[in-house]
Tab-separated table of C-alpha atoms in Angstrom:
chain	number	residue	atom	x	y	z
W	43	MET	CA	118.858	141.186	59.330
W	44	LYS	CA	122.347	140.231	60.475
W	45	GLU	CA	123.806	142.750	58.026
W	46	LEU	CA	121.626	145.529	59.486
W	47	LEU	CA	122.632	144.608	63.029
W	48	ARG	CA	126.327	144.670	62.135
W	49	LYS	CA	125.954	148.183	60.721
W	50	ILE	CA	124.570	149.644	63.985
W	51	PRO	CA	127.366	151.974	65.200
W	52	PRO	CA	128.955	151.321	68.617
W	53	ILE	CA	127.661	153.489	71.455
W	54	HIS	CA	131.000	155.245	71.927
W	55	GLU	CA	130.907	156.418	68.282
W	56	VAL	CA	127.371	157.745	68.691
W	57	LEU	CA	128.475	159.695	71.775
W	58	GLU	CA	131.263	161.390	69.801
W	59	THR	CA	128.895	162.892	67.211
W	60	GLY	CA	127.667	166.450	67.087
W	61	GLY	CA	124.135	165.062	67.119
W	62	PHE	CA	124.668	163.667	70.610
W	63	ASN	CA	125.960	167.024	71.882
W	64	ARG	CA	122.890	168.754	70.459
W	65	PHE	CA	120.628	166.090	71.971
W	66	ILE	CA	121.893	166.561	75.551
W	67	GLU	CA	121.986	170.358	75.185
W	68	ILE	CA	118.408	170.659	73.871
W	69	ASN	CA	117.078	168.272	76.514
W	70	ASP	CA	119.176	169.742	79.358
W	71	LEU	CA	120.797	166.397	80.181
W	72	SER	CA	124.108	165.437	81.715
W	73	PHE	CA	126.525	163.367	79.623
W	74	ASN	CA	125.709	160.214	81.617
W	75	GLN	CA	121.953	160.748	81.366
W	76	GLY	CA	122.249	161.205	77.606
W	77	LYS	CA	124.477	158.133	77.325
W	78	GLU	CA	121.957	155.916	79.128
W	79	LEU	CA	119.086	157.189	76.974
W	80	VAL	CA	121.039	156.548	73.767
W	81	LYS	CA	121.888	153.025	74.954
W	82	GLU	CA	118.210	152.342	75.634
W	83	SER	CA	117.293	153.785	72.234
W	84	VAL	CA	119.787	151.611	70.360
W	85	THR	CA	118.717	148.535	72.327
W	86	SER	CA	115.084	149.175	71.369
W	87	ILE	CA	115.942	149.687	67.702
W	88	ARG	CA	118.026	146.501	67.722
W	89	LYS	CA	114.972	144.656	69.043
W	90	TYR	CA	112.758	146.149	66.291
W	91	ILE	CA	115.230	145.008	63.642
W	92	LEU	CA	115.278	141.481	65.086
W	93	GLU	CA	111.474	141.424	65.090
W	94	GLY	CA	111.379	142.767	61.531
W	95	THR	CA	109.338	145.821	62.594
W	96	TRP	CA	111.966	148.546	62.133
W	97	GLU	CA	110.697	151.070	59.562
W	98	GLY	CA	113.341	153.750	60.111
W	99	PRO	CA	116.471	154.543	58.064
W	100	PRO	CA	119.166	151.833	57.603
W	101	PRO	CA	121.905	151.841	60.281
W	102	ASP	CA	124.644	152.970	57.873
W	103	THR	CA	123.016	156.355	57.120
W	104	GLN	CA	123.002	159.754	58.814
W	105	GLY	CA	119.268	159.456	59.093
W	106	PHE	CA	119.745	156.461	61.381
W	107	LEU	CA	121.564	158.578	63.983
W	108	ASP	CA	118.772	161.138	63.814
W	109	ALA	CA	116.304	158.310	64.444
W	110	VAL	CA	118.358	157.122	67.430
W	111	PHE	CA	118.210	160.576	69.023
W	112	MET	CA	114.491	161.013	68.232
W	113	HIS	CA	113.742	157.662	69.836
W	114	ALA	CA	115.941	158.565	72.813
W	115	GLU	CA	113.903	161.749	73.247
W	116	LYS	CA	110.686	159.716	73.372
W	117	ILE	CA	112.247	157.457	76.005
W	118	LYS	CA	113.316	160.537	77.974
W	119	LYS	CA	109.767	161.929	77.951
W	120	GLN	CA	108.431	158.650	79.320
W	121	LYS	CA	111.240	158.228	81.836
W	122	TYR	CA	111.302	161.755	83.257
W	123	SER	CA	107.587	162.554	83.383
W	124	ILE	CA	105.194	162.111	86.266
W	125	SER	CA	103.045	159.015	86.036
W	126	LEU	CA	100.147	160.022	88.301
W	127	HIS	CA	97.766	162.125	86.227
W	128	ARG	CA	94.337	163.655	86.507
W	129	VAL	CA	91.656	161.795	84.577
W	130	ILE	CA	87.953	162.437	84.045
W	131	ASN	CA	85.775	159.715	85.505
W	132	ALA	CA	82.887	159.399	83.036
W	133	SER	CA	82.157	155.812	84.079
W	134	GLY	CA	79.530	156.737	86.651
W	135	THR	CA	81.189	154.624	89.366
W	136	VAL	CA	81.521	157.119	92.216
W	137	LEU	CA	84.161	155.409	94.384
W	138	HIS	CA	86.209	153.971	91.515
W	139	THR	CA	89.131	152.166	93.180
W	140	ASN	CA	91.275	152.248	90.017
W	141	LEU	CA	90.675	155.988	89.674
W	142	GLY	CA	91.567	156.980	93.233
W	143	ARG	CA	88.212	156.428	94.948
W	144	ALA	CA	86.668	159.533	96.537
W	145	ARG	CA	87.220	162.880	94.875
W	146	ILE	CA	88.267	165.625	97.306
W	147	GLY	CA	86.220	168.833	97.497
W	148	ALA	CA	87.412	172.332	96.609
W	149	GLU	CA	87.618	173.687	100.170
W	150	THR	CA	89.414	170.540	101.281
W	151	ILE	CA	91.972	170.946	98.501
W	152	GLU	CA	92.487	174.559	99.554
W	153	HIS	CA	93.092	173.476	103.162
W	154	ILE	CA	95.562	170.772	102.055
W	155	SER	CA	97.427	173.336	99.960
W	156	SER	CA	97.583	175.794	102.852
W	157	VAL	CA	98.948	173.184	105.261
W	158	ALA	CA	101.348	171.527	102.815
W	159	GLY	CA	102.703	174.795	101.423
W	160	SER	CA	103.741	176.192	104.787
W	161	TYR	CA	104.929	175.189	108.221
W	162	ASN	CA	102.107	174.042	110.472
W	163	ASN	CA	101.289	172.829	113.975
W	164	LEU	CA	101.278	169.112	113.098
W	165	GLU	CA	103.017	168.198	116.365
W	166	TYR	CA	103.085	171.537	118.149
W	167	ASP	CA	100.715	172.695	120.872
W	168	ILE	CA	100.180	176.395	120.152
W	169	ASP	CA	98.396	177.072	123.450
W	170	GLU	CA	101.144	175.504	125.575
W	171	GLY	CA	104.043	176.448	123.298
W	172	LYS	CA	105.499	172.962	123.405
W	173	ARG	CA	105.554	169.685	121.497
W	174	GLY	CA	102.100	168.290	120.772
W	175	THR	CA	100.760	165.184	119.028
W	176	ARG	CA	99.285	164.656	115.582
W	177	HIS	CA	96.625	162.411	117.154
W	178	THR	CA	94.655	165.423	118.400
W	179	HIS	CA	93.936	166.792	114.923
W	180	ALA	CA	90.488	165.768	113.688
W	181	GLU	CA	89.905	163.670	116.825
W	182	LYS	CA	87.385	166.104	118.308
W	183	PHE	CA	85.441	166.107	115.020
W	184	ILE	CA	85.366	162.294	114.854
W	185	CYS	CA	84.188	162.077	118.455
W	186	GLU	CA	81.451	164.666	117.979
W	187	LEU	CA	80.179	162.983	114.796
W	188	THR	CA	80.262	159.422	116.130
W	189	GLY	CA	79.730	159.774	119.884
W	190	ALA	CA	83.052	158.045	120.576
W	191	GLU	CA	85.196	158.954	123.588
W	192	ALA	CA	88.439	159.002	121.583
W	193	ALA	CA	89.747	158.455	118.068
W	194	MET	CA	92.922	158.117	116.014
W	195	ILE	CA	93.903	157.953	112.341
W	196	VAL	CA	96.124	155.456	110.518
W	197	ASN	CA	96.918	155.067	106.829
W	198	ASN	CA	93.988	152.816	105.822
W	199	ASN	CA	91.354	150.572	107.346
W	200	ALA	CA	93.447	147.434	106.814
W	201	ALA	CA	96.098	149.101	108.972
W	202	ALA	CA	93.442	149.928	111.565
W	203	VAL	CA	92.395	146.258	111.756
W	204	PHE	CA	96.028	145.146	112.031
W	205	LEU	CA	96.831	147.672	114.782
W	206	ILE	CA	93.779	146.782	116.871
W	207	LEU	CA	94.426	143.043	116.665
W	208	SER	CA	98.185	143.396	117.267
W	209	ALA	CA	97.879	145.786	120.197
W	210	LEU	CA	94.863	144.315	121.969
W	211	ALA	CA	94.676	140.634	121.020
W	212	LYS	CA	98.193	139.348	120.317
W	213	ASN	CA	98.560	135.719	121.448
W	214	LYS	CA	94.919	135.779	122.525
W	215	GLU	CA	91.685	134.610	120.927
W	216	VAL	CA	89.362	136.674	118.733
W	217	ILE	CA	85.906	135.294	117.953
W	218	VAL	CA	84.550	135.901	114.431
W	219	SER	CA	81.554	134.468	112.598
W	220	ARG	CA	82.442	132.227	109.649
W	221	GLY	CA	80.074	134.301	107.534
W	222	GLU	CA	82.235	137.383	108.130
W	223	LEU	CA	85.670	136.013	107.188
W	224	VAL	CA	85.726	138.269	104.174
W	225	GLU	CA	88.307	138.981	101.518
W	226	ILE	CA	88.491	142.454	100.042
W	227	GLY	CA	90.581	143.910	97.193
W	228	GLY	CA	94.231	142.948	96.923
W	229	SER	CA	93.578	139.547	98.551
W	230	PHE	CA	93.280	141.129	102.008
W	231	ARG	CA	91.645	138.476	104.182
W	232	ILE	CA	90.497	138.865	107.768
W	233	SER	CA	91.932	135.430	108.587
W	234	SER	CA	95.329	136.311	107.080
W	235	ILE	CA	95.633	139.702	108.770
W	236	MET	CA	94.692	138.079	112.072
W	237	GLU	CA	97.455	135.510	111.637
W	238	GLU	CA	99.968	138.261	110.847
W	239	SER	CA	98.904	140.224	113.938
W	240	GLY	CA	99.520	137.306	116.260
W	241	ALA	CA	95.885	137.033	117.302
W	242	LYS	CA	94.255	133.587	117.335
W	243	LEU	CA	91.191	133.293	115.144
W	244	VAL	CA	88.238	131.415	116.632
W	245	GLU	CA	85.598	130.728	113.981
W	246	VAL	CA	81.999	130.299	115.134
W	247	GLY	CA	78.711	129.498	113.443
W	248	THR	CA	78.375	128.543	109.787
W	249	THR	CA	78.778	130.444	106.534
W	250	ASN	CA	75.111	131.417	106.403
W	251	LYS	CA	73.948	131.281	110.028
W	252	THR	CA	75.526	132.374	113.293
W	253	HIS	CA	73.691	132.681	116.608
W	254	LEU	CA	74.495	134.373	119.922
W	255	LYS	CA	75.000	130.974	121.574
W	256	ASP	CA	77.821	130.288	119.107
W	257	TYR	CA	79.757	133.235	120.555
W	258	GLN	CA	78.777	132.412	124.134
W	259	GLY	CA	80.077	128.886	123.846
W	260	HIS	CA	83.553	129.984	122.802
W	261	ILE	CA	84.361	132.698	125.363
W	262	VAL	CA	87.207	131.497	127.574
W	263	GLU	CA	89.851	133.096	129.774
W	264	ASP	CA	92.083	133.555	126.724
W	265	THR	CA	89.419	135.440	124.745
W	266	ALA	CA	90.424	139.049	124.097
W	267	MET	CA	87.799	140.189	121.665
W	268	ILE	CA	84.552	139.553	119.845
W	269	MET	CA	84.934	140.950	116.326
W	270	LYS	CA	82.158	141.711	113.846
W	271	VAL	CA	83.072	142.394	110.216
W	272	HIS	CA	80.673	144.333	108.027
W	273	GLN	CA	79.950	142.536	104.759
W	274	SER	CA	80.484	145.699	102.743
W	275	ASN	CA	81.514	144.139	99.414
W	276	PHE	CA	79.051	141.255	99.148
W	277	VAL	CA	75.557	140.250	100.233
W	278	MET	CA	74.196	136.937	101.510
W	279	LYS	CA	70.503	136.240	100.957
W	280	GLY	CA	68.114	133.437	101.737
W	281	PHE	CA	68.457	131.108	104.721
W	282	THR	CA	70.749	133.393	106.736
W	283	SER	CA	71.034	134.968	110.163
W	284	ALA	CA	73.622	137.038	111.999
W	285	VAL	CA	73.895	138.440	115.502
W	286	GLU	CA	73.213	142.155	115.831
W	287	SER	CA	75.742	144.638	117.191
W	288	GLU	CA	73.897	145.405	120.421
W	289	GLU	CA	73.665	141.712	121.308
W	290	LEU	CA	77.403	141.176	120.797
W	291	ALA	CA	78.213	144.368	122.697
W	292	GLY	CA	75.992	143.204	125.539
W	293	LEU	CA	77.670	139.793	125.583
W	294	SER	CA	81.143	141.319	125.788
W	295	LYS	CA	80.053	143.486	128.728
W	296	GLU	CA	79.412	140.307	130.722
W	297	TYR	CA	83.173	139.682	130.737
W	298	ASP	CA	85.726	142.183	132.055
W	299	HIS	CA	88.446	140.884	129.734
W	300	VAL	CA	86.497	140.845	126.428
W	301	LEU	CA	86.270	143.813	124.045
W	302	TYR	CA	83.688	144.192	121.312
W	303	TYR	CA	85.205	145.507	118.043
W	304	GLU	CA	83.335	146.157	114.813
W	305	ASP	CA	85.159	146.585	111.507
W	306	LEU	CA	82.739	148.660	109.454
W	307	GLY	CA	84.826	148.654	106.276
W	308	SER	CA	83.437	151.654	104.393
W	309	GLY	CA	81.868	153.507	107.279
W	310	ALA	CA	79.130	156.097	106.786
W	311	LEU	CA	78.616	159.391	108.581
W	312	PHE	CA	75.777	160.341	106.225
W	313	ASP	CA	72.425	158.547	106.244
W	314	PHE	CA	72.103	157.502	102.600
W	315	SER	CA	68.953	155.520	103.394
W	316	GLN	CA	67.004	158.787	103.661
W	317	TYR	CA	67.485	158.985	99.877
W	318	GLY	CA	66.455	155.346	99.480
W	319	ILE	CA	70.085	154.358	98.894
W	320	GLY	CA	71.183	151.175	100.662
W	321	GLU	CA	71.094	150.293	104.339
W	322	GLU	CA	74.633	151.180	105.359
W	323	PRO	CA	74.961	151.367	109.178
W	324	LEU	CA	75.876	154.755	110.589
W	325	ILE	CA	79.065	154.777	112.651
W	326	SER	CA	77.312	156.719	115.416
W	327	ASP	CA	74.632	154.009	115.658
W	328	VAL	CA	77.219	151.251	116.109
W	329	ILE	CA	78.991	153.260	118.818
W	330	GLU	CA	75.649	153.893	120.526
W	331	LYS	CA	74.890	150.166	120.482
W	332	GLY	CA	77.911	149.600	122.708
W	333	ALA	CA	80.923	148.843	120.528
W	334	ASP	CA	84.201	149.381	122.368
W	335	LEU	CA	85.980	150.057	119.082
W	336	VAL	CA	85.029	150.614	115.452
W	337	SER	CA	87.228	151.129	112.420
W	338	PHE	CA	86.360	152.406	108.945
W	339	SER	CA	87.825	153.916	105.783
W	340	GLY	CA	88.274	157.600	105.093
W	341	ASP	CA	88.113	157.479	101.290
W	342	LYS	CA	84.964	155.465	100.680
W	343	LEU	CA	81.488	156.504	101.808
W	344	LEU	CA	82.984	159.114	104.127
W	345	GLY	CA	84.334	160.872	101.017
W	346	GLY	CA	87.722	161.969	102.356
W	347	PRO	CA	91.360	160.930	101.857
W	348	GLN	CA	92.735	157.409	102.154
W	349	ALA	CA	92.874	156.742	105.877
W	350	GLY	CA	91.801	154.263	108.505
W	351	ILE	CA	89.826	155.759	111.360
W	352	ILE	CA	89.574	154.115	114.777
W	353	ALA	CA	86.997	155.368	117.252
W	354	GLY	CA	85.665	154.118	120.569
W	355	LYS	CA	86.431	153.913	124.266
W	356	LYS	CA	89.243	156.177	125.462
W	357	GLU	CA	91.053	153.461	127.399
W	358	ALA	CA	91.338	151.219	124.330
W	359	VAL	CA	92.222	154.039	121.907
W	360	ASP	CA	94.914	155.358	124.257
W	361	LEU	CA	96.559	151.920	124.258
W	362	LEU	CA	96.563	151.981	120.456
W	363	LYS	CA	98.113	155.470	120.347
W	364	LYS	CA	100.996	154.295	122.558
W	365	HIS	CA	101.671	151.112	120.584
W	366	GLN	CA	104.866	150.953	118.498
W	367	LEU	CA	102.846	150.257	115.341
W	368	ALA	CA	101.061	153.605	115.705
W	369	ARG	CA	104.193	155.344	114.403
W	370	VAL	CA	104.611	152.856	111.569
W	371	LEU	CA	101.013	153.363	110.438
W	372	ARG	CA	100.605	157.086	111.084
W	373	VAL	CA	99.388	159.546	108.449
W	374	ASP	CA	100.987	162.767	107.238
W	375	LYS	CA	99.907	166.413	107.433
W	376	MET	CA	98.126	166.360	104.058
W	377	THR	CA	95.938	163.390	104.986
W	378	ILE	CA	95.055	164.972	108.329
W	379	ALA	CA	94.238	168.298	106.638
W	380	ALA	CA	91.991	166.578	104.075
W	381	LEU	CA	90.190	164.519	106.694
W	382	GLU	CA	89.771	167.479	109.056
W	383	MET	CA	88.042	169.639	106.435
W	384	THR	CA	85.873	166.744	105.211
W	385	LEU	CA	84.693	166.103	108.772
W	386	LEU	CA	84.032	169.811	109.284
W	387	HIS	CA	81.677	169.737	106.284
W	388	TYR	CA	79.708	166.970	108.019
W	389	LEU	CA	79.544	168.960	111.246
W	390	ASN	CA	78.304	172.037	109.370
W	391	LYS	CA	75.711	169.972	107.453
W	392	GLU	CA	77.526	170.805	104.211
W	393	GLU	CA	77.507	167.313	102.727
W	394	ASP	CA	76.943	168.823	99.258
W	395	LYS	CA	80.573	170.025	99.479
W	396	ILE	CA	81.744	166.408	99.736
W	397	PRO	CA	81.882	165.168	96.110
W	398	ALA	CA	81.311	161.490	96.988
W	399	VAL	CA	78.109	162.232	98.915
W	400	PHE	CA	76.974	164.704	96.252
W	401	SER	CA	77.526	162.232	93.392
W	402	ILE	CA	75.884	159.279	95.156
W	403	THR	CA	72.769	161.310	96.023
W	404	ARG	CA	72.673	163.280	92.751
W	405	PRO	CA	69.128	163.260	91.284
W	406	LYS	CA	68.584	161.314	88.074
W	407	GLU	CA	66.858	164.303	86.463
W	408	ASP	CA	69.922	166.483	87.059
W	409	ILE	CA	72.057	163.955	85.152
W	410	HIS	CA	69.393	163.771	82.433
W	411	GLN	CA	69.565	167.516	81.801
W	412	GLN	CA	73.369	167.493	81.692
W	413	SER	CA	73.318	164.539	79.268
W	414	ILE	CA	70.852	166.290	76.932
W	415	LYS	CA	73.115	169.334	76.972
W	416	LEU	CA	76.183	167.270	75.986
W	417	VAL	CA	74.352	165.586	73.092
W	418	ASP	CA	72.992	168.927	71.835
W	419	GLN	CA	76.431	170.543	72.067
W	420	LEU	CA	78.056	167.705	70.104
W	421	LYS	CA	75.393	167.857	67.397
W	422	HIS	CA	75.849	171.612	67.186
W	423	ARG	CA	79.574	171.011	66.565
W	424	ASN	CA	78.617	168.697	63.649
W	425	VAL	CA	80.434	165.624	64.890
W	426	SER	CA	80.023	162.410	62.900
W	427	PHE	CA	79.430	160.248	65.974
W	428	ILE	CA	76.143	158.413	66.394
W	429	LEU	CA	74.783	159.714	69.701
W	430	GLU	CA	71.990	158.229	71.780
W	431	LEU	CA	70.590	158.946	75.221
W	432	SER	CA	69.252	156.118	77.362
W	433	GLU	CA	68.454	155.260	80.958
W	434	GLY	CA	71.064	153.260	82.844
W	435	ILE	CA	72.619	152.342	86.167
W	436	SER	CA	75.517	153.889	88.116
W	437	LYS	CA	77.423	152.077	90.873
W	438	VAL	CA	78.661	153.373	94.231
W	439	GLY	CA	81.901	151.361	93.870
W	440	GLY	CA	84.857	150.961	96.206
W	441	GLY	CA	83.525	147.643	97.480
W	442	THR	CA	80.566	149.411	99.100
W	443	MET	CA	76.815	148.902	98.759
W	444	PRO	CA	77.186	146.003	96.274
W	445	GLU	CA	73.448	145.713	95.694
W	446	VAL	CA	72.738	149.406	95.237
W	447	GLU	CA	71.917	150.605	91.737
W	448	LEU	CA	71.723	154.347	91.157
W	449	ASP	CA	69.370	155.336	88.333
W	450	THR	CA	71.129	157.471	85.758
W	451	TYR	CA	71.240	158.473	82.092
W	452	LEU	CA	73.925	157.377	79.633
W	453	VAL	CA	75.210	159.030	76.475
W	454	SER	CA	76.275	156.337	73.991
W	455	VAL	CA	78.857	157.185	71.332
W	456	GLN	CA	79.432	155.163	68.131
W	457	HIS	CA	81.138	155.744	64.807
W	458	ASN	CA	80.540	153.965	61.504
W	459	ARG	CA	84.255	153.661	60.698
W	460	VAL	CA	85.891	153.347	64.116
W	461	PRO	CA	85.201	150.481	66.571
W	462	ALA	CA	84.179	151.291	70.119
W	463	ASN	CA	87.373	149.911	71.662
W	464	GLU	CA	89.421	152.363	69.555
W	465	ILE	CA	87.262	155.319	70.652
W	466	HIS	CA	87.542	154.097	74.251
W	467	LYS	CA	91.337	153.891	73.922
W	468	ARG	CA	91.716	157.285	72.259
W	469	LEU	CA	89.607	159.045	74.879
W	470	ARG	CA	91.519	157.563	77.810
W	471	LYS	CA	94.845	158.569	76.204
W	472	GLN	CA	93.829	162.212	75.808
W	473	ASP	CA	95.073	164.848	78.251
W	474	PRO	CA	93.259	164.607	80.560
W	475	GLY	CA	92.173	161.049	79.883
W	476	VAL	CA	88.421	160.439	79.689
W	477	ILE	CA	87.483	157.098	81.254
W	478	THR	CA	84.234	155.693	79.861
W	479	ARG	CA	82.350	152.399	79.868
W	480	ILE	CA	82.367	150.085	76.859
W	481	HIS	CA	79.643	147.558	76.056
W	482	GLN	CA	78.382	145.883	72.862
W	483	ASP	CA	80.550	147.985	70.537
W	484	ARG	CA	79.469	151.256	72.104
W	485	ILE	CA	81.061	153.519	74.641
W	486	PHE	CA	78.864	155.014	77.332
W	487	ILE	CA	79.392	158.291	79.160
W	488	ASP	CA	77.760	158.593	82.602
W	489	LEU	CA	77.846	162.203	83.776
W	490	ARG	CA	76.985	161.374	87.399
W	491	THR	CA	80.681	161.703	88.276
W	492	VAL	CA	81.471	164.642	85.964
W	493	THR	CA	81.732	168.287	87.061
W	494	PRO	CA	80.617	171.196	84.817
W	495	GLU	CA	84.277	171.975	84.056
W	496	GLU	CA	84.938	168.357	83.114
W	497	HIS	CA	81.770	168.362	81.006
W	498	ASP	CA	83.360	171.006	78.768
W	499	GLU	CA	86.599	168.993	78.581
W	500	ILE	CA	84.695	165.869	77.484
W	501	LEU	CA	82.964	167.938	74.801
W	502	GLU	CA	86.284	169.227	73.433
W	503	ALA	CA	87.880	165.767	73.647
W	504	LEU	CA	85.111	164.272	71.495
W	505	VAL	CA	85.248	167.153	69.016
W	506	GLU	CA	89.041	166.768	68.722
W	507	LEU	CA	88.727	163.013	68.284
W	508	ASN	CA	86.080	163.511	65.622
W	509	GLY	CA	88.477	165.818	63.755
W	510	GLN	CA	91.235	163.184	63.868
W	511	ILE	CA	88.877	160.558	62.481
W	512	GLU	CA	87.466	162.755	59.716
W	513	ASN	CA	90.914	163.907	58.587
W	514	ASP	CA	92.425	160.410	58.916
W	515	LEU	CA	95.049	161.780	61.259
W	516	PRO	CA	97.274	159.182	62.946
W	517	PHE	CA	96.852	158.637	66.654
W	518	SER	CA	99.357	157.070	69.025
């Protein structure tokens, strides 16, 4: 091993070879870029030799230099390629956090492209011919859909919570039920964000039971807000009770200095319960019950881009718009464009154009027919996979509706010679990657979240993978 390491040529000698000149010319690199890639390549090969895993030519041969440049080219492809890629979500989880949550609809994408690819009136008042504000975009749609007097958009719902607490309750008390001190993904805790905002948390009630008198007994001169947090990512059952929105709103109205704020988490503009799916509160209902402010996500049940939406009384929202944090947390033109078109679909009763709503409410029989088609197509292509069709369950995902199970059909894929985890790995590393479920040495494809175009791509991905397996072709 030491002898091999000693024979590795110095970097400066490698850079003086004709092979290096060809390498930077073919890959359109500067001298310094090529030098850094070669250094990384040699460092990697040195590591392989130390580990005893180097299978390339010995360092004292011409072939070794060729291997250095080939490895450098692989490093270059990894280093200078985009890392955010399209994948096909065949897991059946509609709002898959790891896969970007809500898919954006075709007309929304077109609107984003139009706005992003040209100059626009982001902060320009066309009627007046003078500077405008980005806060006006989409606000009228939010107000019409929710019944709020005013609205604004920030970059996510966590930001919305932070802004509201910082602007309206700093150094003052905020009353929250102990049963609503939730933690969501990324260790985001209501108690922690309240501490960061400067608001003083006042816990009332117990984990499982909180009554109106618990809130009443803690309202003092220093109380700024009563806050209710929707338990969107968990459910408590059994010996439990919580105070309803209208009661808390009514209590706050008894005090001139106390606001009632409800953090809805996901936030729904569409009544999923009419399809027998969950009991998610509608934002408009919470506003109607008297909330001064509500906040909710744009990319969960609403089905739009990542955003935090704040809606409620004009006086409170105007204070938020003028706060210094509003600029820190503001969204860009593409987010506003995506949200605006998504909201317009709701106003026009075109929820079927919102992929998240469409996928959540998609009939089981529709998925059944698509699944039968995929199995028949694969059998017609003479693949060697063992294919089965069975009933199963899809999830809404995104920390929403934790108890809801959506009936679906699953296509299971097995192979006598290849374990399920290898099939799972190979599919996700295709272009585009196909993300499936894996359970009990089988992969499962749930077509609830798959478009007709993606259906054809899954078909070709499985046929290609079958060819690799049958011909014993290597896969990396």
